[in-house]
Short mmCIF file of C-alpha atoms in Angstrom, two decimals:
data_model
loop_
_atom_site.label_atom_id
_atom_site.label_comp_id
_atom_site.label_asym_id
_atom_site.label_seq_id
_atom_site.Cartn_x
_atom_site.Cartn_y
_atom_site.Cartn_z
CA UNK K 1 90.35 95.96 104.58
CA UNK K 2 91.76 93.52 101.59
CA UNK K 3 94.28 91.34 102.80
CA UNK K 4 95.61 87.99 102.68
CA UNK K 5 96.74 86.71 106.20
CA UNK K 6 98.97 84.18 107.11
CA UNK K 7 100.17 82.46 109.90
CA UNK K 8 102.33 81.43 111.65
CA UNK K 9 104.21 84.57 110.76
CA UNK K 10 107.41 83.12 112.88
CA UNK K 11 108.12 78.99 113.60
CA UNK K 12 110.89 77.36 114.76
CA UNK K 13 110.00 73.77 114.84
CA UNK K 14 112.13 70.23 114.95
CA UNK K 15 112.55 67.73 111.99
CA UNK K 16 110.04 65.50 111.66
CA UNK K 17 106.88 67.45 113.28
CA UNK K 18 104.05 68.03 110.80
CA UNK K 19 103.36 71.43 110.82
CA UNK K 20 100.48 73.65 109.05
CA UNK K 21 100.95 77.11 107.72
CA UNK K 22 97.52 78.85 107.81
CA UNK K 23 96.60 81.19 104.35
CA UNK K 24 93.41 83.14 104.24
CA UNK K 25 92.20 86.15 102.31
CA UNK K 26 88.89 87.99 102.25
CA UNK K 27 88.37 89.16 98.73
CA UNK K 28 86.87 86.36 97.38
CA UNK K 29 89.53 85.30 95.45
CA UNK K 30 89.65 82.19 92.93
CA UNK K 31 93.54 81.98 93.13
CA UNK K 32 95.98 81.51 95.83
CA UNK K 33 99.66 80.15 95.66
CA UNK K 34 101.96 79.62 97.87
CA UNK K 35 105.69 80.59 97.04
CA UNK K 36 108.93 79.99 99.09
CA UNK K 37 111.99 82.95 99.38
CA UNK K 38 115.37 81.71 100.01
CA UNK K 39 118.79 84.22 99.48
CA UNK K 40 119.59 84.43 95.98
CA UNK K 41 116.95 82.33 94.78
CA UNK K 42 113.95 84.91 94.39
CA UNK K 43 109.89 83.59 94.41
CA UNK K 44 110.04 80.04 93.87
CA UNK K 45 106.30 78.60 93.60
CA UNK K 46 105.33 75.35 95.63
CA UNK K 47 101.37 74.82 94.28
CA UNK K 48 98.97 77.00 93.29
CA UNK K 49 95.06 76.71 93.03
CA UNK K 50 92.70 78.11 90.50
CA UNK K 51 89.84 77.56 92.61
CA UNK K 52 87.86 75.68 95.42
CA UNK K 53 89.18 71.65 94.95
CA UNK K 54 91.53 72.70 92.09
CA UNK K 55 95.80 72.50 93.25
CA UNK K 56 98.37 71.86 91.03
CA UNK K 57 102.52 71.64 91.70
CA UNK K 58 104.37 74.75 91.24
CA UNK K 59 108.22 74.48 91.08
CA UNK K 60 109.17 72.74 94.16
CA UNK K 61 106.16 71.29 95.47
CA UNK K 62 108.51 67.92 97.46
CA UNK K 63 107.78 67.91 100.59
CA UNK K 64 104.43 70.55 100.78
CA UNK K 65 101.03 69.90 100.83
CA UNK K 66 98.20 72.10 99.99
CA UNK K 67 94.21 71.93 100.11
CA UNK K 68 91.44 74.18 98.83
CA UNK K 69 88.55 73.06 100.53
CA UNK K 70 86.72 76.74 100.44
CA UNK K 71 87.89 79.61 98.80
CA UNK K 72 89.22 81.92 101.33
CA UNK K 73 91.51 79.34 102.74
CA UNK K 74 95.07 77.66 101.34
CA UNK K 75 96.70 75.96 104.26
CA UNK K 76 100.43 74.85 103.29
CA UNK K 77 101.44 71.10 105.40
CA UNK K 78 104.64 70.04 105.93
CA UNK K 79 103.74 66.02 107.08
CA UNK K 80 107.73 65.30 108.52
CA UNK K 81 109.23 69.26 108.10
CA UNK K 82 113.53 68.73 107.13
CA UNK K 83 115.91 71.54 107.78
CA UNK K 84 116.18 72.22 104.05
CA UNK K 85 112.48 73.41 104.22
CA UNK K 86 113.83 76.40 106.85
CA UNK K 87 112.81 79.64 104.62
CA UNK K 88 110.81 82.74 104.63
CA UNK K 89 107.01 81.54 102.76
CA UNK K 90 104.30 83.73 100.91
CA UNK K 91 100.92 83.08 100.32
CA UNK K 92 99.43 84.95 97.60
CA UNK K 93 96.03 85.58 96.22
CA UNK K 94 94.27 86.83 93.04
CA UNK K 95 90.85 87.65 91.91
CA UNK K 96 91.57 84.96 89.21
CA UNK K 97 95.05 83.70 87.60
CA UNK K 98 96.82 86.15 85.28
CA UNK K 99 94.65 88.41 83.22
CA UNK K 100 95.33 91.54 84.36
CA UNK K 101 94.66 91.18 88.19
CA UNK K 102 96.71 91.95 90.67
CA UNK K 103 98.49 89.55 92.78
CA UNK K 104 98.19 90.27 96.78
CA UNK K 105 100.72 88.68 99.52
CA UNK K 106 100.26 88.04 102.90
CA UNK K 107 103.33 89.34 105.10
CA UNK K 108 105.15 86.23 105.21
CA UNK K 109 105.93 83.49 107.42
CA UNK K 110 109.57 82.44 108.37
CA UNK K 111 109.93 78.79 109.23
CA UNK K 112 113.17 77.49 110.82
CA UNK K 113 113.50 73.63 111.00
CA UNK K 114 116.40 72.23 113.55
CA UNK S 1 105.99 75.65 81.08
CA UNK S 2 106.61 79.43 81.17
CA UNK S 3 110.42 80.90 82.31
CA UNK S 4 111.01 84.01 83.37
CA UNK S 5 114.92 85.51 83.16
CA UNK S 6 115.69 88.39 84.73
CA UNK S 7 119.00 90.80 84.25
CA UNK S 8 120.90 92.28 85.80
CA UNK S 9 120.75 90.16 89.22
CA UNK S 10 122.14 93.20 91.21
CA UNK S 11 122.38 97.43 89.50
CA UNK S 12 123.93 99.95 91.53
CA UNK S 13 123.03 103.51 90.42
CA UNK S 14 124.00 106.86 91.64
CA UNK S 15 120.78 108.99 92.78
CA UNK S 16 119.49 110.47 90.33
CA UNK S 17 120.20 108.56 87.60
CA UNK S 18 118.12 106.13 85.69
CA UNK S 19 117.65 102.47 86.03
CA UNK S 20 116.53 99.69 83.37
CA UNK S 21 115.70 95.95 84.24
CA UNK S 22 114.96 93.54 81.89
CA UNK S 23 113.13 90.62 81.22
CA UNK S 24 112.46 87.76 78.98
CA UNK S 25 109.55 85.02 78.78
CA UNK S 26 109.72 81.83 76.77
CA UNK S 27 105.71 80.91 76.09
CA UNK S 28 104.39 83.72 73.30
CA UNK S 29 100.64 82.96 74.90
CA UNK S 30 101.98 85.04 78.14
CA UNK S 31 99.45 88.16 78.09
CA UNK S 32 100.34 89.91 81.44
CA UNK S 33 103.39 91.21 82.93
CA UNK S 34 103.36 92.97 86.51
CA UNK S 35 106.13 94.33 88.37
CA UNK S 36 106.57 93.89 92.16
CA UNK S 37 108.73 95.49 94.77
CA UNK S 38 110.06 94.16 97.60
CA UNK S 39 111.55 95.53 100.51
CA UNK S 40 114.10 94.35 103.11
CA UNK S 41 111.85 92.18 105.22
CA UNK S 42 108.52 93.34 104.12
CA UNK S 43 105.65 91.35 101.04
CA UNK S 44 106.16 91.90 97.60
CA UNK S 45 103.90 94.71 95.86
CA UNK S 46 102.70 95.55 92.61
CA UNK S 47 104.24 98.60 91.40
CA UNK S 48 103.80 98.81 87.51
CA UNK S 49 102.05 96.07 85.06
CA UNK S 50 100.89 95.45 81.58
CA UNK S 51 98.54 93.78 79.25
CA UNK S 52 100.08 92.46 76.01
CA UNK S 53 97.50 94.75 73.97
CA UNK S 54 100.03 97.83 74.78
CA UNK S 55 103.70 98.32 74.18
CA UNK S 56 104.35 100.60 77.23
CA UNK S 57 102.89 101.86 80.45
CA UNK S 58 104.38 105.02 83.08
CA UNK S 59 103.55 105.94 86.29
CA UNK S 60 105.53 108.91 87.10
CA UNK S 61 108.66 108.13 87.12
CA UNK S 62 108.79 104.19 86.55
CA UNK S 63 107.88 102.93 83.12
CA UNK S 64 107.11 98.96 81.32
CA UNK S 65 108.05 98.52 78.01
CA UNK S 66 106.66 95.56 76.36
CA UNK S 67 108.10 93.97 72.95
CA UNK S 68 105.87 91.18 72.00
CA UNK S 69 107.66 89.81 69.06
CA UNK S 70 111.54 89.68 71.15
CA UNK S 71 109.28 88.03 74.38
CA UNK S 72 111.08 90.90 76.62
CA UNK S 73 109.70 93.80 78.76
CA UNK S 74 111.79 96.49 80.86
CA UNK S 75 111.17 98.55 83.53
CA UNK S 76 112.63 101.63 83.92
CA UNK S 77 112.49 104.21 87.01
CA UNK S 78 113.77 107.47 86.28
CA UNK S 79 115.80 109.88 88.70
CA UNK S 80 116.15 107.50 91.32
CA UNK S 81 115.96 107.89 95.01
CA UNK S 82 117.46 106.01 97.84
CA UNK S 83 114.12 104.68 98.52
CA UNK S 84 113.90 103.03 95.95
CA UNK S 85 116.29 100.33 96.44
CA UNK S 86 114.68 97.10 97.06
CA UNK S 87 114.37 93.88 94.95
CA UNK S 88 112.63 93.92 91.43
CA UNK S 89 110.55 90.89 90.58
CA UNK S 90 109.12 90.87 86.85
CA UNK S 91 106.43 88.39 86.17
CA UNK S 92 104.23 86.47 83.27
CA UNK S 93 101.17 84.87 82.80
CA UNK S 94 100.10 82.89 80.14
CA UNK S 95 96.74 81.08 79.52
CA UNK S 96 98.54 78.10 78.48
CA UNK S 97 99.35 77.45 82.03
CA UNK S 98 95.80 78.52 83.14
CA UNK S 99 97.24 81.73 83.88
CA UNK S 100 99.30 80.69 86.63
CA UNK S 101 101.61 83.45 87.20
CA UNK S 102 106.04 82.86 87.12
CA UNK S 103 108.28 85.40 88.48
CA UNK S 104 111.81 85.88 87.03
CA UNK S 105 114.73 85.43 90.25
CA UNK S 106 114.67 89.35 90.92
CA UNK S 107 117.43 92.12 90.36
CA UNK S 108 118.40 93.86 93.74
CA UNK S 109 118.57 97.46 93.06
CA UNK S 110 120.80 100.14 95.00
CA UNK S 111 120.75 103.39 94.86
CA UNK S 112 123.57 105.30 96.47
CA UNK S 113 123.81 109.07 97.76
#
């Protein structure tokens, strides 16, 4: 079955304690973003990456790290987590960015920081 | 890079009648526009998209309408149903931004008895 799995799916961690956020998907994807949900504020993108060593910053990529060291998997790090990072967080993957294909998201992950 | 606005930000409809969310994109390289759903709690999912080579798209009873030259595109969902309430995200892609896909903030949509 296609799907893009994530996890933690539920955290509730302390400031300060690096945490990692696990994204993998088995379709052989070239792209995978990650994308944080807060109330009111709709998909807001934190990096994306076309492919396997290729990230870039999305919208609010302070405070996130990402890697792409093989293609299925997109961990998301958060070196010294701050309460303003508590949301609910998406990982997403495509066969390749845009063009016509489909995105697919994992189920979510909701991270509380105290 | 590319924005994405969305209106209306909320749309209450009775049941039954018809609903119309729009969008606008700023970058006129943007060649693909999906639709996704989301519900209380659950992922986001792809309900409706479309390529900038056609003008509109329908799928029973929700519909895309794309208007290259005004950089907007609509959905529409006909004789609505309570289950059909949710959030409505529009996105774009553009090759400009090596296709890196921007949502719009969503419309929440209810639909009441």
């Amino acid at each position: 079955e296609a799907q893009v799995t994530q996890n933690p799916r539920y955290l509730i961690t302390v400031t300060g304690k690096k945490l990692t956020v696990t994204c993998s998907q088995n379709m052989n994807h070239e792209y995978m973003s990650w994308y944080r949900q807060d109330p009111g504020l709709g998909l807001r993108q934190i990096y994306y990456s076309m492919n396997v060593e290729v990230t870039d910053k999305g919208d609010v990529p302070e405070g996130y790290k990402v890697s792409r060291k093989e293609k299925r998997n997109f961990p998301l790090i958060l070196e010294s987590p701050s309460p303003n990072q508590t949301s609910l967080y998406f990982c997403a993957s495509s066969l390749s960015g845009g063009s016509g294909n489909t995105i697919y998201f994992g189920e979510g992950s909701w991270l509380t920081v105290v | 890079g590319e924005n994405v606005e969305q209106h209306p930000s909320t749309l209450s409809v009775q049941e039954g009648d018809s609903a119309v969310i729009k969008c606008t994109y700023s970058d006129s390289a943007s060649n693909y526009f999906p639709w996704y759903k989301q519900e209380l709690g659950k992922r986001p999912q792809l309900i409706i998209d479309i390529r900038s080579n056609v003008g509109e798209k329908k799928d029973q009873r929700i519909a895309v309408t794309l208007n290259k030259t005004a950089k907007h595109f609509s959905l529409h969902i006909t004789e609505t149903q309570p289950e059909d309430s949710a959030v409505y995200f529009c996105a774009a892609s553009s090759y400009n931004y090596g296709q890196n896909f921007v949502f719009g903030p969503g419309t929440r949509l209810s639909v009441l008895p």
